[in-house]
GROMACS .gro file of C-alpha atoms in nm:
model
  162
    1UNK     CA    1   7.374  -6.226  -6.691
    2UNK     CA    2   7.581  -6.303  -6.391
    3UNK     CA    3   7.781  -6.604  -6.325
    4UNK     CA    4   7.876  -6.676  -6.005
    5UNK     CA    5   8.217  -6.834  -5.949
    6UNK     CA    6   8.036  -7.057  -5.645
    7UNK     CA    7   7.712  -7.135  -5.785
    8UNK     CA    8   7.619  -7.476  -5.653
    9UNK     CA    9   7.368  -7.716  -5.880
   10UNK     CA   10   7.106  -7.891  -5.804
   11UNK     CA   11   7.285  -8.192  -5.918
   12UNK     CA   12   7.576  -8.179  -5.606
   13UNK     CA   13   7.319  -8.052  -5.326
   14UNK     CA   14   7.119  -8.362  -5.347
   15UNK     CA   15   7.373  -8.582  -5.458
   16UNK     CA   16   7.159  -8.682  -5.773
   17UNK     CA   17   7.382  -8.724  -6.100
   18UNK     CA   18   7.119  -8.729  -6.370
   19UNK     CA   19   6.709  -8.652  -6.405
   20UNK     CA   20   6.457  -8.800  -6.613
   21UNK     CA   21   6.412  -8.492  -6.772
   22UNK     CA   22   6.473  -8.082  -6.746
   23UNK     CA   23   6.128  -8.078  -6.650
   24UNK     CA   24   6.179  -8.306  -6.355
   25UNK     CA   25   6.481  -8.117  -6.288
   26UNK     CA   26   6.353  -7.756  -6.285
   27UNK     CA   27   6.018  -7.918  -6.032
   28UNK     CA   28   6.286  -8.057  -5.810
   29UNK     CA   29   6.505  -7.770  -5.822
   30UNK     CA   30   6.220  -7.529  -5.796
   31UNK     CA   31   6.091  -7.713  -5.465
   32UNK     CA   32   6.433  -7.787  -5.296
   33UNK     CA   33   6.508  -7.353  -5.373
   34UNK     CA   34   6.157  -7.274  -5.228
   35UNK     CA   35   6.281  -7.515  -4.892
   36UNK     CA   36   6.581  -7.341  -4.894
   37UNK     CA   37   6.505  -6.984  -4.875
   38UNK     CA   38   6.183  -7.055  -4.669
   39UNK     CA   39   6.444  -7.249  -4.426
   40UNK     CA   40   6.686  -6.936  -4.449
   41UNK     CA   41   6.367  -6.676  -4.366
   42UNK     CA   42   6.244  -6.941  -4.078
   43UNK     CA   43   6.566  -6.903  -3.911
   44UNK     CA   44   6.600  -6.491  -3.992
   45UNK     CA   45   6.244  -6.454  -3.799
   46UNK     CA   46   6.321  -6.689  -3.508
   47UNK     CA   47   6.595  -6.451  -3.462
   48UNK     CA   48   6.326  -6.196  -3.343
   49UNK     CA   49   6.121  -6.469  -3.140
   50UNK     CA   50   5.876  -6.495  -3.439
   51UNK     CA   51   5.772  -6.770  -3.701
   52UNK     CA   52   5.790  -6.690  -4.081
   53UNK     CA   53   5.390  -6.757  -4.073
   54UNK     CA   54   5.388  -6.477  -3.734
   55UNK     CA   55   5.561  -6.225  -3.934
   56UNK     CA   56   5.322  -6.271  -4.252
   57UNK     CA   57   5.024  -6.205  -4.009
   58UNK     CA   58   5.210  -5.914  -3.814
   59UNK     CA   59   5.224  -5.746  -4.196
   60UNK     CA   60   4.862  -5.822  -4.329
   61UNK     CA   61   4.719  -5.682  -3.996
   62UNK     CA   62   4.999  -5.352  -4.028
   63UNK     CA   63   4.820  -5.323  -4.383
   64UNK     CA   64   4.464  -5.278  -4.216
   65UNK     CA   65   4.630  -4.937  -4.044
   66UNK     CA   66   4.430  -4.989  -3.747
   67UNK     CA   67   4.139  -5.131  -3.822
   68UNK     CA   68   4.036  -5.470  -3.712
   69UNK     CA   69   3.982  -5.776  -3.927
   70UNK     CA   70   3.877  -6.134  -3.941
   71UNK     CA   71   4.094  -6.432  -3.870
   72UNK     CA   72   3.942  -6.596  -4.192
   73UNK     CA   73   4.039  -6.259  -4.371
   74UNK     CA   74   4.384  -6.307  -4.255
   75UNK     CA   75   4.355  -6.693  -4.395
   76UNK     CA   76   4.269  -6.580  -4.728
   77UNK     CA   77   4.536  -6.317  -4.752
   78UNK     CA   78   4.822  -6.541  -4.627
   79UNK     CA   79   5.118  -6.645  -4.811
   80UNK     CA   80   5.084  -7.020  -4.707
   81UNK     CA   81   4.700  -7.087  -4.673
   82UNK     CA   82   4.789  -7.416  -4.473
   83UNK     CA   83   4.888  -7.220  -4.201
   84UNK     CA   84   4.685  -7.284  -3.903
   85UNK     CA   85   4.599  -6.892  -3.816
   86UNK     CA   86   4.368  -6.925  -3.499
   87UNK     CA   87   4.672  -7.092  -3.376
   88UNK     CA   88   4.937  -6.839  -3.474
   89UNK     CA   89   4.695  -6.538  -3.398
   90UNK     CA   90   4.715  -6.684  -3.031
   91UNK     CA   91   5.045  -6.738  -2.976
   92UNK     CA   92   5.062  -6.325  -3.134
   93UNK     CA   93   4.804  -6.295  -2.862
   94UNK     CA   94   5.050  -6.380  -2.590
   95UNK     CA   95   5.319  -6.229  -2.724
   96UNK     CA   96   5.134  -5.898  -2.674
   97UNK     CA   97   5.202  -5.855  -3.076
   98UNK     CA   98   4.813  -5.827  -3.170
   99UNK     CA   99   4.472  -5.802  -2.981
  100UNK     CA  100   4.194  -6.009  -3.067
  101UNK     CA  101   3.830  -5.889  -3.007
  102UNK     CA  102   3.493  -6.079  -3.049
  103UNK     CA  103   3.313  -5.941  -3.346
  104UNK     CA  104   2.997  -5.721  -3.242
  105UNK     CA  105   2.847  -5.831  -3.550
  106UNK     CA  106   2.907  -6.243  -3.482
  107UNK     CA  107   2.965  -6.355  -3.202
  108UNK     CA  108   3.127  -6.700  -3.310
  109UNK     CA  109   3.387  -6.459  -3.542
  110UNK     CA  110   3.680  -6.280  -3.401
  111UNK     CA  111   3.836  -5.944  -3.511
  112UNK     CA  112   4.219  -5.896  -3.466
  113UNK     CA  113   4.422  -5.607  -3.470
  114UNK     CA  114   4.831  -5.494  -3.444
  115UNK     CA  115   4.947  -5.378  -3.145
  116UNK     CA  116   5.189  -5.104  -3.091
  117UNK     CA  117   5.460  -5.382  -3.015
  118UNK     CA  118   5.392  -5.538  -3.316
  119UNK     CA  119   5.448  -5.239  -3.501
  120UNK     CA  120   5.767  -5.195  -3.355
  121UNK     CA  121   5.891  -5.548  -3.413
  122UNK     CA  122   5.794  -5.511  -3.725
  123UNK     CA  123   6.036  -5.218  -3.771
  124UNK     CA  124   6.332  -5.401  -3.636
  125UNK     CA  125   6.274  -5.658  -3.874
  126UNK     CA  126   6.293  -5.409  -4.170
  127UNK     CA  127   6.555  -5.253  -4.050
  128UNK     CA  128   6.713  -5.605  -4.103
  129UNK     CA  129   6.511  -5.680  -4.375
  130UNK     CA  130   6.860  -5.623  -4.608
  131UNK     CA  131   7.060  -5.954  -4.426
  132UNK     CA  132   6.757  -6.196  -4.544
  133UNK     CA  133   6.697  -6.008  -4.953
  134UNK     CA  134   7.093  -5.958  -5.001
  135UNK     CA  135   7.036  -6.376  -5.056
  136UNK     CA  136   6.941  -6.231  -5.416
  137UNK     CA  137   7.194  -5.932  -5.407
  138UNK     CA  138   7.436  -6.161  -5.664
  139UNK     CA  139   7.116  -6.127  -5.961
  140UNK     CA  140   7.124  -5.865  -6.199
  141UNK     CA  141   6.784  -5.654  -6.238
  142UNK     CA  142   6.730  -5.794  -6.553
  143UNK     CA  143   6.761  -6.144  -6.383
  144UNK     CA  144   6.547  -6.019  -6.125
  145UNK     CA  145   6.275  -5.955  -6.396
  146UNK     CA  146   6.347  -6.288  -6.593
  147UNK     CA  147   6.284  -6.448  -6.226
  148UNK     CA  148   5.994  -6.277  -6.157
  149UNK     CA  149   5.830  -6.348  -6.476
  150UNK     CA  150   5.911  -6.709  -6.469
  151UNK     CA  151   5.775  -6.780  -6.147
  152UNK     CA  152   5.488  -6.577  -6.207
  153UNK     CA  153   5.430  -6.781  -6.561
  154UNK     CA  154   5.459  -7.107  -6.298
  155UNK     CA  155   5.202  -6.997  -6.076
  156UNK     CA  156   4.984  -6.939  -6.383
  157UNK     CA  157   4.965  -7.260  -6.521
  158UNK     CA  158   4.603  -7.337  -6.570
  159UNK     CA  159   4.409  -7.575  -6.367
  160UNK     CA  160   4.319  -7.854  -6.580
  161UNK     CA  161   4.717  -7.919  -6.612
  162UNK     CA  162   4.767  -7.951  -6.220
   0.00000   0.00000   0.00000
């Protein structure tokens, strides 16, 4: 595994000596990383005019290759379901980045699709996509893995012990 000479601990970033416990230690440190690296994509996408929650919306409607789909689809599908879609998919709106369409089958539910700008900010950001992932460029696959698995095993803890 790698070691990096500069590898800061949670210990000195919030200025915390000790922890009740490693499991208090790995929540905190698990939350304070997820801030972190959701602070250092927030500031990557505001670099191309969008939000973090824009760009997850500008992907899940690029994965419906042209066909229209439901805000509340969109909700379900997004990365943070607190995020306040009618609200981003408006601002998208205006930003010429999507169109939104009344559904012919509801009336009260609207359909939302990519535009061709969207598509094409969407490139630019991919073809950028390297600055925000090289954050993990200093793991080793087989830390990759071990990472992947572990925070998949976190996300699968079972209800009753939430």
């Amino acid at each position: 595994m790698t070691n990096p000479k500069h590898a800061t601990r949670i210990e000195d970033d919030i200025k915390q000596a000790t922890f009740k416990s490693e499991l208090s230690k790995a929540g905190i440190n698990l939350i304070y990383t997820g801030t972190w690296l959701k602070t250092l994509h927030s500031d990557f996408f505001k670099s191309f005019g969008i939000t973090w929650a824009q760009h997850n919306i500008l992907r899940i409607l690029r994965g419906q290759k042209g066909q229209t789909v439901s805000v509340n689809t969109i909700k379900e599908r997004m990365m943070d379901k607190s995020s306040n879609v009618s609200r981003i998919t408006e601002k998208l709106q205006k930003k010429k980045l999507i169109d939104c369409r009344q559904s012919p089958d509801d009336r009260r539910s609207v359909n939302v699709v990519i535009t061709d700008s969207g598509l094409q900010l969407l490139k630019k950001i991919e073809d950028r996509m390297a600055d925000i992932n090289n954050i993990l460029a200093h793991l080793d696959a087989e830390e990759l893995v071990l990472l992947n698995a572990l925070l998949d095993k976190v996300r699968s803890t079972p209800i009753s012990q939430r």
